[in-house]
Amino acid sequence: DVQLVESGGGSVQAGGSLRLSCVVSGLTGKDYCAAWWRQTPGKEREGVAAIYTGGGMTWSADSAKGRFTMSVDSAKNTLYLQMNNLKPEDTAMYYCAADPDCPTGDLYRYWGQGTQVTVS
């Protein structure tokens, strides 16, 4: 079974930083597309950043460029989202997603349970 477990969320003041982690199990030895998404109540899920673990593809939303960096540590099977200069509008539940088939949009097959980020 494939499982994704996020951690690292919390409450910070505007201008602060957080690093989210997502441990991926069940995809060891495979390359896959992975992404961080966020959602607030009443709004559509928004893609924040994406990466291909085999290299050659990264993507960031305009709202994340220059502030958020997604990375992968394949040895630890862990995805990261380093978030700097956080703003109140970054407040959301953050989810990691993964899929060896690299789907379009939010059609990822595997999702974590989410970690809350609150910026005041």
C-alpha atoms as an extended CHARMM CRD file, in Angstrom:
* protein
*
       120  EXT
         1         1  ASP       CA              0.0000000000        0.0000000000        0.0000000000  PROA      1               0.0000000000
         2         2  VAL       CA              1.0860000000        3.5450000000       -0.7170000000  PROA      2               0.0000000000
         3         3  GLN       CA              0.8610000000        5.9390000000        2.2050000000  PROA      3               0.0000000000
         4         4  LEU       CA              1.7520000000        9.6090000000        2.5800000000  PROA      4               0.0000000000
         5         5  VAL       CA              2.1080000000       11.1820000000        6.0040000000  PROA      5               0.0000000000
         6         6  GLU       CA              2.5800000000       14.9390000000        6.3560000000  PROA      6               0.0000000000
         7         7  SER       CA              4.0030000000       16.8050000000        9.3170000000  PROA      7               0.0000000000
         8         8  GLY       CA              5.4540000000       20.1940000000       10.1430000000  PROA      8               0.0000000000
         9         9  GLY       CA              2.4110000000       22.4080000000       10.0840000000  PROA      9               0.0000000000
        10        10  GLY       CA              1.6910000000       24.8850000000       12.8430000000  PROA      10              0.0000000000
        11        11  SER       CA              1.0070000000       28.4900000000       13.7070000000  PROA      11              0.0000000000
        12        12  VAL       CA              3.4640000000       31.2110000000       12.8100000000  PROA      12              0.0000000000
        13        13  GLN       CA              3.5000000000       34.9560000000       12.5280000000  PROA      13              0.0000000000
        14        14  ALA       CA              3.6170000000       36.6640000000        9.1520000000  PROA      14              0.0000000000
        15        15  GLY       CA              7.1520000000       36.6980000000        7.8080000000  PROA      15              0.0000000000
        16        16  GLY       CA              8.0180000000       33.4350000000        9.5270000000  PROA      16              0.0000000000
        17        17  SER       CA              8.9960000000       30.0790000000        8.0540000000  PROA      17              0.0000000000
        18        18  LEU       CA              7.8480000000       26.4860000000        8.2240000000  PROA      18              0.0000000000
        19        19  ARG       CA              9.0800000000       23.2950000000        6.6280000000  PROA      19              0.0000000000
        20        20  LEU       CA              6.4930000000       20.6870000000        5.8100000000  PROA      20              0.0000000000
        21        21  SER       CA              7.5250000000       17.0560000000        5.4060000000  PROA      21              0.0000000000
        22        22  CYS       CA              5.7520000000       14.1800000000        3.7030000000  PROA      22              0.0000000000
        23        23  VAL       CA              7.0090000000       10.6400000000        4.2050000000  PROA      23              0.0000000000
        24        24  VAL       CA              6.0670000000        8.4310000000        1.2590000000  PROA      24              0.0000000000
        25        25  SER       CA              5.9070000000        4.6690000000        1.6800000000  PROA      25              0.0000000000
        26        26  GLY       CA              5.0820000000        2.0920000000       -0.9360000000  PROA      26              0.0000000000
        27        27  LEU       CA              6.8150000000        3.8350000000       -3.8650000000  PROA      27              0.0000000000
        28        28  THR       CA             10.4060000000        2.9780000000       -2.9560000000  PROA      28              0.0000000000
        29        29  GLY       CA             12.5460000000        2.5060000000       -6.0420000000  PROA      29              0.0000000000
        30        30  LYS       CA             10.0270000000        4.1720000000       -8.3320000000  PROA      30              0.0000000000
        31        31  ASP       CA             10.1010000000        7.6470000000       -9.8000000000  PROA      31              0.0000000000
        32        32  TYR       CA              6.8860000000        9.5910000000       -9.4730000000  PROA      32              0.0000000000
        33        33  CYS       CA              5.3560000000       13.0180000000       -9.6700000000  PROA      33              0.0000000000
        34        34  ALA       CA              4.6240000000       14.6410000000       -6.3340000000  PROA      34              0.0000000000
        35        35  ALA       CA              2.9770000000       17.8750000000       -5.3740000000  PROA      35              0.0000000000
        36        36  TRP       CA              1.9040000000       20.0230000000       -2.4920000000  PROA      36              0.0000000000
        37        37  TRP       CA             -1.6640000000       21.3180000000       -2.5240000000  PROA      37              0.0000000000
        38        38  ARG       CA             -3.5350000000       23.5500000000       -0.1270000000  PROA      38              0.0000000000
        39        39  GLN       CA             -7.1700000000       24.1880000000        0.6140000000  PROA      39              0.0000000000
        40        40  THR       CA             -9.1830000000       26.5390000000        2.7770000000  PROA      40              0.0000000000
        41        41  PRO       CA            -12.8760000000       26.0340000000        3.6150000000  PROA      41              0.0000000000
        42        42  GLY       CA            -15.1410000000       27.1070000000        0.7830000000  PROA      42              0.0000000000
        43        43  LYS       CA            -12.3390000000       27.3600000000       -1.7520000000  PROA      43              0.0000000000
        44        44  GLU       CA            -11.0350000000       25.0190000000       -4.4310000000  PROA      44              0.0000000000
        45        45  ARG       CA             -7.8740000000       23.0680000000       -3.8040000000  PROA      45              0.0000000000
        46        46  GLU       CA             -4.8500000000       24.9900000000       -5.0740000000  PROA      46              0.0000000000
        47        47  GLY       CA             -1.6040000000       23.5330000000       -6.3670000000  PROA      47              0.0000000000
        48        48  VAL       CA              1.4410000000       25.0310000000       -4.6730000000  PROA      48              0.0000000000
        49        49  ALA       CA              4.4480000000       23.1550000000       -6.0720000000  PROA      49              0.0000000000
        50        50  ALA       CA              5.2780000000       19.9670000000       -7.9270000000  PROA      50              0.0000000000
        51        51  ILE       CA              8.3120000000       17.8680000000       -8.6720000000  PROA      51              0.0000000000
        52        52  TYR       CA              9.3400000000       14.7240000000      -10.5150000000  PROA      52              0.0000000000
        53        53  THR       CA             11.5040000000       12.5630000000       -8.2800000000  PROA      53              0.0000000000
        54        54  GLY       CA             13.4970000000       11.3420000000      -11.2800000000  PROA      54              0.0000000000
        55        55  GLY       CA             14.6010000000       14.9000000000      -12.0000000000  PROA      55              0.0000000000
        56        56  GLY       CA             13.8450000000       17.3140000000      -14.8080000000  PROA      56              0.0000000000
        57        57  MET       CA             10.5910000000       18.8440000000      -13.6440000000  PROA      57              0.0000000000
        58        58  THR       CA              9.6900000000       21.3120000000      -10.9840000000  PROA      58              0.0000000000
        59        59  TRP       CA              6.7900000000       23.7310000000      -10.8650000000  PROA      59              0.0000000000
        60        60  SER       CA              5.6340000000       26.4310000000       -8.4840000000  PROA      60              0.0000000000
        61        61  ALA       CA              2.4580000000       28.4610000000       -8.3630000000  PROA      61              0.0000000000
        62        62  ASP       CA              2.8670000000       32.2020000000       -8.8550000000  PROA      62              0.0000000000
        63        63  SER       CA              1.8340000000       32.6710000000       -5.2250000000  PROA      63              0.0000000000
        64        64  ALA       CA              4.7180000000       30.4350000000       -4.1350000000  PROA      64              0.0000000000
        65        65  LYS       CA              7.5270000000       31.6200000000       -6.4000000000  PROA      65              0.0000000000
        66        66  GLY       CA             10.3970000000       33.1520000000       -4.4860000000  PROA      66              0.0000000000
        67        67  ARG       CA              9.0130000000       32.0030000000       -1.1220000000  PROA      67              0.0000000000
        68        68  PHE       CA              8.3120000000       28.2380000000       -1.2620000000  PROA      68              0.0000000000
        69        69  THR       CA             10.6930000000       25.4980000000       -2.3600000000  PROA      69              0.0000000000
        70        70  MET       CA              9.7380000000       21.8830000000       -2.9040000000  PROA      70              0.0000000000
        71        71  SER       CA             12.4020000000       19.2080000000       -2.6810000000  PROA      71              0.0000000000
        72        72  VAL       CA             12.7580000000       15.4570000000       -2.3340000000  PROA      72              0.0000000000
        73        73  ASP       CA             15.1610000000       13.2930000000       -0.3580000000  PROA      73              0.0000000000
        74        74  SER       CA             14.8970000000        9.9640000000       -2.1150000000  PROA      74              0.0000000000
        75        75  ALA       CA             17.0880000000        8.2260000000        0.4480000000  PROA      75              0.0000000000
        76        76  LYS       CA             14.5620000000        9.1330000000        3.1410000000  PROA      76              0.0000000000
        77        77  ASN       CA             11.4830000000        8.7730000000        0.8840000000  PROA      77              0.0000000000
        78        78  THR       CA             10.5100000000       12.2430000000        2.0360000000  PROA      78              0.0000000000
        79        79  LEU       CA              9.1250000000       15.2860000000        0.2850000000  PROA      79              0.0000000000
        80        80  TYR       CA              9.6210000000       18.7490000000        1.7030000000  PROA      80              0.0000000000
        81        81  LEU       CA              8.0330000000       22.1500000000        1.2770000000  PROA      81              0.0000000000
        82        82  GLN       CA             10.1590000000       24.9430000000        2.6820000000  PROA      82              0.0000000000
        83        83  MET       CA              7.9530000000       27.9830000000        3.1740000000  PROA      83              0.0000000000
        84        84  ASN       CA              9.5440000000       31.3530000000        3.8890000000  PROA      84              0.0000000000
        85        85  ASN       CA              8.0910000000       34.8280000000        4.3320000000  PROA      85              0.0000000000
        86        86  LEU       CA              4.7110000000       33.3700000000        5.1330000000  PROA      86              0.0000000000
        87        87  LYS       CA              1.6490000000       35.5430000000        4.7140000000  PROA      87              0.0000000000
        88        88  PRO       CA             -1.8160000000       35.3060000000        6.2990000000  PROA      88              0.0000000000
        89        89  GLU       CA             -3.2040000000       34.2620000000        2.9160000000  PROA      89              0.0000000000
        90        90  ASP       CA             -1.0140000000       31.1410000000        3.0940000000  PROA      90              0.0000000000
        91        91  THR       CA             -3.2280000000       29.8670000000        5.8990000000  PROA      91              0.0000000000
        92        92  ALA       CA             -4.6710000000       26.5410000000        4.7230000000  PROA      92              0.0000000000
        93        93  MET       CA             -4.6120000000       22.8000000000        5.1130000000  PROA      93              0.0000000000
        94        94  TYR       CA             -1.6300000000       21.5440000000        3.1420000000  PROA      94              0.0000000000
        95        95  TYR       CA             -1.6430000000       18.1400000000        1.4720000000  PROA      95              0.0000000000
        96        96  CYS       CA              1.0510000000       16.1790000000       -0.3030000000  PROA      96              0.0000000000
        97        97  ALA       CA              0.1480000000       13.9640000000       -3.2450000000  PROA      97              0.0000000000
        98        98  ALA       CA              2.0370000000       11.4370000000       -5.3430000000  PROA      98              0.0000000000
        99        99  ASP       CA              1.4220000000        9.3890000000       -8.4670000000  PROA      99              0.0000000000
       100       100  PRO       CA              3.8140000000        7.4560000000      -10.7530000000  PROA      100             0.0000000000
       101       101  ASP       CA              1.5050000000        8.2590000000      -13.6880000000  PROA      101             0.0000000000
       102       102  CYS       CA              2.0330000000       12.0310000000      -13.3010000000  PROA      102             0.0000000000
       103       103  PRO       CA             -1.5750000000       13.0850000000      -13.7880000000  PROA      103             0.0000000000
       104       104  THR       CA             -2.8050000000       16.5010000000      -14.7860000000  PROA      104             0.0000000000
       105       105  GLY       CA             -4.4040000000       18.8020000000      -12.2700000000  PROA      105             0.0000000000
       106       106  ASP       CA             -5.3130000000       17.3100000000       -8.9080000000  PROA      106             0.0000000000
       107       107  LEU       CA             -5.9640000000       13.7890000000      -10.1970000000  PROA      107             0.0000000000
       108       108  TYR       CA             -3.2080000000       12.3240000000       -8.0490000000  PROA      108             0.0000000000
       109       109  ARG       CA             -3.8870000000        8.7890000000       -6.9170000000  PROA      109             0.0000000000
       110       110  TYR       CA             -2.2980000000        9.0370000000       -3.4630000000  PROA      110             0.0000000000
       111       111  TRP       CA             -2.8470000000       11.7600000000       -0.8780000000  PROA      111             0.0000000000
       112       112  GLY       CA             -1.7760000000       12.4650000000        2.6620000000  PROA      112             0.0000000000
       113       113  GLN       CA             -4.1350000000       13.4120000000        5.4610000000  PROA      113             0.0000000000
       114       114  GLY       CA             -3.0650000000       17.0590000000        5.5320000000  PROA      114             0.0000000000
       115       115  THR       CA             -1.2730000000       19.3700000000        7.9450000000  PROA      115             0.0000000000
       116       116  GLN       CA             -2.6600000000       22.7340000000        9.0280000000  PROA      116             0.0000000000
       117       117  VAL       CA             -0.6820000000       25.9370000000        8.5030000000  PROA      117             0.0000000000
       118       118  THR       CA             -1.9480000000       29.0920000000       10.2010000000  PROA      118             0.0000000000
       119       119  VAL       CA             -0.2770000000       32.4580000000        9.6360000000  PROA      119             0.0000000000
       120       120  SER       CA             -1.3240000000       35.4300000000       11.7170000000  PROA      120             0.0000000000
